[in-house]
Short mmCIF file of C-alpha atoms in Angstrom, two decimals:
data_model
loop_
_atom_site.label_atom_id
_atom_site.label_comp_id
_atom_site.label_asym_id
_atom_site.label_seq_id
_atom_site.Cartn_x
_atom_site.Cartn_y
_atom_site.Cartn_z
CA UNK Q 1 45.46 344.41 -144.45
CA UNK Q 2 43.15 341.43 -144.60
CA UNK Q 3 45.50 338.06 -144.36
CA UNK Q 4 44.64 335.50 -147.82
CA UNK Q 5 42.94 332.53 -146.41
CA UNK Q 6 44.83 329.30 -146.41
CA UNK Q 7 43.72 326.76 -149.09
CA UNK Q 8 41.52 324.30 -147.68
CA UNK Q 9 43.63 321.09 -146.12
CA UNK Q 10 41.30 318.80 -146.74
CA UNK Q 11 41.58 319.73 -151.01
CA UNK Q 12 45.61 319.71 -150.45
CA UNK Q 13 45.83 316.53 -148.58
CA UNK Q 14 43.33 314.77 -151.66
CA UNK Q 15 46.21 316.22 -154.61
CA UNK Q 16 49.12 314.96 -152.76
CA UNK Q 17 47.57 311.52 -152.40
CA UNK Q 18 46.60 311.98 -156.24
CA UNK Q 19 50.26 312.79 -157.31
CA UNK Q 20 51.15 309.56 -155.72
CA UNK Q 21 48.70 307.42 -156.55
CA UNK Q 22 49.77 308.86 -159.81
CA UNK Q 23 53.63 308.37 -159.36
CA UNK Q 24 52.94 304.82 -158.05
CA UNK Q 25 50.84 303.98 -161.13
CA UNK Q 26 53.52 305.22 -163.63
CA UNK Q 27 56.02 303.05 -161.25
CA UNK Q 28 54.83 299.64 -162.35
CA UNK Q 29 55.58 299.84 -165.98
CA UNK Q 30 58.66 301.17 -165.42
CA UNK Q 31 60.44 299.02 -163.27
CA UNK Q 32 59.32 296.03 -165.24
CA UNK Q 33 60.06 297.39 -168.88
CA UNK Q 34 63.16 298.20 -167.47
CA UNK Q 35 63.98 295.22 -164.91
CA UNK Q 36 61.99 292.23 -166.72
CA UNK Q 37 61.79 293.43 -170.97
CA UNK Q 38 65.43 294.13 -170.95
CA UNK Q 39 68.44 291.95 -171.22
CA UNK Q 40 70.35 294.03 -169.36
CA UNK Q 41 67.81 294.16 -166.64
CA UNK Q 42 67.78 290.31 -166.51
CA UNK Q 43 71.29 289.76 -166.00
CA UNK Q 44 71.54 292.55 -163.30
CA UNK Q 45 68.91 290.65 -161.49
CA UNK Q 46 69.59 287.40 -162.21
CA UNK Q 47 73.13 287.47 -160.83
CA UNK Q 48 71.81 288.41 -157.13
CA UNK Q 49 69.57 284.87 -157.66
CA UNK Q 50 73.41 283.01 -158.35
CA UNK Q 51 74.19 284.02 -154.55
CA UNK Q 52 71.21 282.31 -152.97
CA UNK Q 53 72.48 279.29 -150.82
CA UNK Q 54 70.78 277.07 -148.68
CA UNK Q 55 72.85 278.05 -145.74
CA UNK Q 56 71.90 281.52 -146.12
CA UNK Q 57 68.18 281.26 -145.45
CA UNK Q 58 66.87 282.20 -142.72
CA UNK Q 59 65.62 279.47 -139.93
CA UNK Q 60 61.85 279.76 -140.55
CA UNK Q 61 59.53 281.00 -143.26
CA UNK Q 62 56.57 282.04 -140.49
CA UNK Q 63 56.35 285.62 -142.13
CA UNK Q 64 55.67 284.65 -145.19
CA UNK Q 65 53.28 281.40 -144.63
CA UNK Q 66 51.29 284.00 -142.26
CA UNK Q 67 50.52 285.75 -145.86
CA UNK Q 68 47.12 283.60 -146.83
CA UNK Q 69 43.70 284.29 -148.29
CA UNK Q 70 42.39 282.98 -145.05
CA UNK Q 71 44.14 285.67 -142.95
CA UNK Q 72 44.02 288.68 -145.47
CA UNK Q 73 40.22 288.79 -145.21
CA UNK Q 74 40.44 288.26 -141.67
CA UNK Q 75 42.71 291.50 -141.43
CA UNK Q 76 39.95 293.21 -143.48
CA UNK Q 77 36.92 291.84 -141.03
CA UNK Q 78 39.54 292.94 -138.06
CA UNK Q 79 40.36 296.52 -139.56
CA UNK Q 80 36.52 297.17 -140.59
CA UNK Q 81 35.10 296.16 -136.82
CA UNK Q 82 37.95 298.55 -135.50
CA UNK Q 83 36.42 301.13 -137.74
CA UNK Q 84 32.75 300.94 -137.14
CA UNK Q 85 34.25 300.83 -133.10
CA UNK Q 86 35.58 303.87 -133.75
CA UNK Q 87 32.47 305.05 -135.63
CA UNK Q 88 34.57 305.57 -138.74
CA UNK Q 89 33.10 302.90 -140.88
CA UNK Q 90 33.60 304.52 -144.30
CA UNK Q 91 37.12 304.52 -143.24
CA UNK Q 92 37.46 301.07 -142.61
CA UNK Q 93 35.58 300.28 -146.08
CA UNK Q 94 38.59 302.40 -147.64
CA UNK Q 95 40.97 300.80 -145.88
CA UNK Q 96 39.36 297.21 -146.71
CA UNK Q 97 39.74 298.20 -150.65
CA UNK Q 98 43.30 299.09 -149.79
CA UNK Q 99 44.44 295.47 -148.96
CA UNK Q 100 41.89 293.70 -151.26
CA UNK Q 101 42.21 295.74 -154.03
CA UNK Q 102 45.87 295.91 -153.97
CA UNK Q 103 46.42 291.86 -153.25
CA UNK Q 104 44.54 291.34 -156.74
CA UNK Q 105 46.25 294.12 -158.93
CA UNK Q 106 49.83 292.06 -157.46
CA UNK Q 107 48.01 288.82 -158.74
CA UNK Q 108 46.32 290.23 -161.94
CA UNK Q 109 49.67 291.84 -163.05
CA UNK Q 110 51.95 288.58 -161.96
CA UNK Q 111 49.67 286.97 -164.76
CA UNK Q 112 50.03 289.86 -167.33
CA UNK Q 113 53.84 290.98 -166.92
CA UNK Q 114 54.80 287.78 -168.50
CA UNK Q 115 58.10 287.42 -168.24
CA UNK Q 116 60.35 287.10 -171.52
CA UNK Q 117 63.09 284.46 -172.30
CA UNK Q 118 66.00 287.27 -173.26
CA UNK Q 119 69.15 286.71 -171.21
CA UNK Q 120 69.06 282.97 -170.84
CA UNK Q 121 67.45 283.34 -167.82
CA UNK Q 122 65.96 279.68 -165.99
CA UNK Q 123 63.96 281.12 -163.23
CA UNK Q 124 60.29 281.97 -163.60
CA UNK Q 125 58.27 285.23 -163.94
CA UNK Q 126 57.99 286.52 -160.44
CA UNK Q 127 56.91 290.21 -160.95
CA UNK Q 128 55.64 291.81 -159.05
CA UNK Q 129 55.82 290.11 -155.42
CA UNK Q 130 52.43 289.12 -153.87
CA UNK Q 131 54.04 288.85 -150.22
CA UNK Q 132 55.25 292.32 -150.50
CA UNK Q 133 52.35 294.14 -151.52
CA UNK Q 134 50.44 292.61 -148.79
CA UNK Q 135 52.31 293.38 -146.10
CA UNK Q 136 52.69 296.75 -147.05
CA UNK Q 137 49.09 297.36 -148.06
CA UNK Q 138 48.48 295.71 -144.55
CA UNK Q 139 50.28 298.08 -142.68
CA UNK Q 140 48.31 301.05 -144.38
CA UNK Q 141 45.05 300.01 -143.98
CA UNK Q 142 45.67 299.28 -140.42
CA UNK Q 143 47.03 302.79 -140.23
CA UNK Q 144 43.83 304.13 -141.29
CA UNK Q 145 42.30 302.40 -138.89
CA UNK Q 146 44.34 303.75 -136.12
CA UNK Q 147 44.39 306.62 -133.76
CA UNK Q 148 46.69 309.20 -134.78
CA UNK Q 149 48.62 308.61 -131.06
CA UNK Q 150 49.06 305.10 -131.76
CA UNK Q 151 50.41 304.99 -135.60
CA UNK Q 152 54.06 305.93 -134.74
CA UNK Q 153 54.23 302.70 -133.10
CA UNK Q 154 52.35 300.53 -135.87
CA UNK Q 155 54.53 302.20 -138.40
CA UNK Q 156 57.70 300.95 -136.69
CA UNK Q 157 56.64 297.39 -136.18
CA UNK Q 158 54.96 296.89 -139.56
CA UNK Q 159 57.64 298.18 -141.19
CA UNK Q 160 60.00 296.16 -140.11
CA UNK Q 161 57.72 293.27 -140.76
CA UNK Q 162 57.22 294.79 -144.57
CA UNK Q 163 61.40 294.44 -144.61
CA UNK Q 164 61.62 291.05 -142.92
CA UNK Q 165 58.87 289.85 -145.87
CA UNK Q 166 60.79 291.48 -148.74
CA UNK Q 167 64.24 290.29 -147.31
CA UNK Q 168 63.15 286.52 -146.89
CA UNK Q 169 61.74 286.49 -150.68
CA UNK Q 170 64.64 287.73 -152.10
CA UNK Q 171 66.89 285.50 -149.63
CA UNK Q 172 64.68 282.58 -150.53
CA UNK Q 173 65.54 283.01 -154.91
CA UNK Q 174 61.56 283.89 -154.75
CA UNK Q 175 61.70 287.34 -155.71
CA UNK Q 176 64.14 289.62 -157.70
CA UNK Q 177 64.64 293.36 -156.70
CA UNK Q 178 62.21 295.00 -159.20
CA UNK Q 179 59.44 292.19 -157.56
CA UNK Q 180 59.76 294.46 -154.68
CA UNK Q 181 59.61 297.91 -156.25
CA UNK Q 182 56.76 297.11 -158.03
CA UNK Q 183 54.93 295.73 -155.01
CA UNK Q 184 55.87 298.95 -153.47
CA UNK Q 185 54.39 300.76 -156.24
CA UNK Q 186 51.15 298.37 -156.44
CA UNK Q 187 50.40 299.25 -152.34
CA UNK Q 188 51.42 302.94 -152.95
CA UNK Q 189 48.92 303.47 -155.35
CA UNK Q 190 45.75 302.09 -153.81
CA UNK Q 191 46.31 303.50 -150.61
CA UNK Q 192 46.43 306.96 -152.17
CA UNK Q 193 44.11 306.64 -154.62
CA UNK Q 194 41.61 305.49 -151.65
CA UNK Q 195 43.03 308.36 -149.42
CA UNK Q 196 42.73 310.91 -152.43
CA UNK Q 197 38.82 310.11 -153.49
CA UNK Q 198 37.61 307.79 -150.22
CA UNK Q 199 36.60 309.47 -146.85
CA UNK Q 200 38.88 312.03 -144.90
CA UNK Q 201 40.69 309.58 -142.38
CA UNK Q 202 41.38 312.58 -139.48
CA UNK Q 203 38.69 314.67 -138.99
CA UNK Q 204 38.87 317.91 -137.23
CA UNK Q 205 41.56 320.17 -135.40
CA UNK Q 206 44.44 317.18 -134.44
CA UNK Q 207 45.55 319.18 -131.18
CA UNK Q 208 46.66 316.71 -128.57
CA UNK Q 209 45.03 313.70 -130.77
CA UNK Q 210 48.52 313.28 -132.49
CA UNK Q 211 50.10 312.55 -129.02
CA UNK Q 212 53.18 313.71 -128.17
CA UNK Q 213 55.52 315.03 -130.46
CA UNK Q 214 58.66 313.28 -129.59
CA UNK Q 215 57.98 309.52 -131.17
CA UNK Q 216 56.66 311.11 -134.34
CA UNK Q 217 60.03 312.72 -134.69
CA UNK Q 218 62.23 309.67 -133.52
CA UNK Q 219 59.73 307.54 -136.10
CA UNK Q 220 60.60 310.41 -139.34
CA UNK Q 221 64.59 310.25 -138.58
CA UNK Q 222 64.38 306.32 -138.09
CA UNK Q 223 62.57 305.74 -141.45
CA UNK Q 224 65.01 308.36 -143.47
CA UNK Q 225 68.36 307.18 -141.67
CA UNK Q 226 67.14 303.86 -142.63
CA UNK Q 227 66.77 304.52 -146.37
CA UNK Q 228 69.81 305.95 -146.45
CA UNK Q 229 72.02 303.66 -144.45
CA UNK Q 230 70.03 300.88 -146.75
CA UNK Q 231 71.00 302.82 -150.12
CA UNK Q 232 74.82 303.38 -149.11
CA UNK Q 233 75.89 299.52 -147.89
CA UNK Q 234 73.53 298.18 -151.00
CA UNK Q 235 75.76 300.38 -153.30
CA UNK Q 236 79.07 299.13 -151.19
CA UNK Q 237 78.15 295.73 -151.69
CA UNK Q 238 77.09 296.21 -155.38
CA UNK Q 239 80.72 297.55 -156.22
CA UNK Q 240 82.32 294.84 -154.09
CA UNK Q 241 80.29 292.15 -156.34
CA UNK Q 242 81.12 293.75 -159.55
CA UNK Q 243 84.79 294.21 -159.03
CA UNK Q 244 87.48 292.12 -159.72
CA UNK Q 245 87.15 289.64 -162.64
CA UNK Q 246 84.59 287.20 -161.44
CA UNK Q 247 81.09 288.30 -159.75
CA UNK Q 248 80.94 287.93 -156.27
CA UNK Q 249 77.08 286.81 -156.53
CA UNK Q 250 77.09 286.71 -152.10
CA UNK Q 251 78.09 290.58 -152.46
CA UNK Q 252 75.31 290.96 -154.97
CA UNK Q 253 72.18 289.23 -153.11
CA UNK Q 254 73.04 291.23 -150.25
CA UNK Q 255 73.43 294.52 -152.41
CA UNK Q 256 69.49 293.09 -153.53
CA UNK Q 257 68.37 292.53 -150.13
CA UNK Q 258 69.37 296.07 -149.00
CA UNK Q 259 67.87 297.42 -151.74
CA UNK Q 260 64.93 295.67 -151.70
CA UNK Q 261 64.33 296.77 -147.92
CA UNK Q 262 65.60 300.46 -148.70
CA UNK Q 263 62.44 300.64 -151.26
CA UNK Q 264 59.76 299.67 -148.60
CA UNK Q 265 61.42 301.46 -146.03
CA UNK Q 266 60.86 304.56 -148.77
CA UNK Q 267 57.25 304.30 -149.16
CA UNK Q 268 56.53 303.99 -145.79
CA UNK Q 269 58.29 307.17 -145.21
CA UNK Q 270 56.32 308.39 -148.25
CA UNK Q 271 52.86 307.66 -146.78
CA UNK Q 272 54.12 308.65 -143.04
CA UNK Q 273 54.98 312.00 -144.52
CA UNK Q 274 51.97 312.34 -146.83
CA UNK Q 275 49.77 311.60 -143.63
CA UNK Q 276 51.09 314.91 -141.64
CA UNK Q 277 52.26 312.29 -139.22
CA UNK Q 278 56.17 314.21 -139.39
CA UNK Q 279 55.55 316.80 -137.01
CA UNK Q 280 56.40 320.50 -137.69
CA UNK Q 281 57.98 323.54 -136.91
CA UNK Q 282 54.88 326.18 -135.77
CA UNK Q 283 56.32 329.91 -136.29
CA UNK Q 284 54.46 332.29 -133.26
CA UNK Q 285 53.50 335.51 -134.42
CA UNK Q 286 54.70 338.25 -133.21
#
């Protein structure tokens, strides 16, 4: 009996970046009707801001002042030349629309999500962060730039740069939790709408090209443990700053913080998965 082709990857690859550039465009509205047009929502974000203490900042703000106009279309020149090195210049285009396009929809929808006076709140509108969706929109297009061998180790390392950006914003009072989910959201989106209609980033039979299988595993178990392990303390901490009579606002920033780094931990993972970068289980036939 003749065996029923497999679907073509290429046209299953495109719909699973469409469902996400779909899920991250319903994202955005929802975190800030929720976080930013609620009362509720402004007190529960609000009271991380009441831990913020000079003492608890970190030492230097280099990640974030490395964030600049100057050095995001220098990334863009960078990531293009690697492409057209690699002879994949349509890919580098798409990857270029990635950072641009998502650093204005972060400052186009800072200037429309206005930010309404309805819990007594003193601190400005600061949805959704720009420093956030940079870095990870950064670390995407660069991914597309980059040889399927080498991304394990430029997920790692711009991941934890992603978190060290989110962290110090929130650390700083610049940036409230839902800043960072909807940053998250606002990077998601353009890198899979550009991965769903742009040019196919791997072409061809991967084979060997993926490198060995061993780092994409350790990368896959680091990025879910760290969700997780992010998730759990943020919740511990979040009960510890809501108990008792008074709120322990310390407890809460740090339930924010953990949060905040659990969410671009989780679209990483998303896009590392969505990318066929997780390698699997091959059943021989018999």
């Amino acid at each position: 009996m003749a065996r029923t082709p497999d679907p073509d990857p290429v046209v299953s690859r495109r719909w699973r970046w469409a469902l996400l550039a779909a899920l991250g465009f319903v994202i955005v509205p929802l975190v800030y009707a929720v976080a930013v047009l609620t009362p509720l929502g402004q007190r529960a974000e609000d009271a991380a801001l009441g831990g913020v203490r000079e003492s608890d900042l970190f030492g230097t703000d280099t990640a974030l002042n490395v964030i600049s106009v100057p050095v995001i279309l220098l990334l863009v020149v960078v990531i293009v030349a690697v492409a057209f090195a690699r002879r994949r210049l349509a890919v580098g285009l798409g990857a270029g629309v990635v950072v641009l396009a998502s650093a204005a929809t972060s400052t186009l929808v800072k200037h429309i999500a206005v930010r309404p006076e309805i819990a007594q709140s003193t601190t400005p509108n600061s949805f959704p962060s720009g420093h956030a969706t940079i870095a990870l929109a950064a670390l995407f297009g660069v991914l597309m730039v980059t040889p399927r061998r080498w991304r394990p180790l430029v997920t790692l390392v711009g991941a934890a740069y992603a978190v060290f950006v989110a962290n110090q914003t929130v650390v700083y009072g610049w940036h409230r939790v839902s800043d960072i989910v909807g940053a998250c959201a606002i990077a998601l989106f353009w890198t899979a709408l550009v991965r769903a209609v742009g040019p196919v980033v791997d072409r061809g039979v991967r084979g060997d090209r993926d490198g060995t299988v061993g780092p994409r595993r350790v990368v896959s178990v680091v990025l879910v443990v760290a969700v997780g392990v992010a998730l759990a303390v943020a919740i511990a901490a979040l009960v510890v700053g809501l108990g008792g009579g008074a709120h322990d606002h310390a407890a809460i920033l740090l339930a924010g913080r953990l949060a905040s780094s659990a969410s671009v931990v989780a679209v990483v993972a998303t896009v590392w998965f969505a990318d066929g970068m997780h390698p699997r289980l091959v059943r021989r036939s018999s």
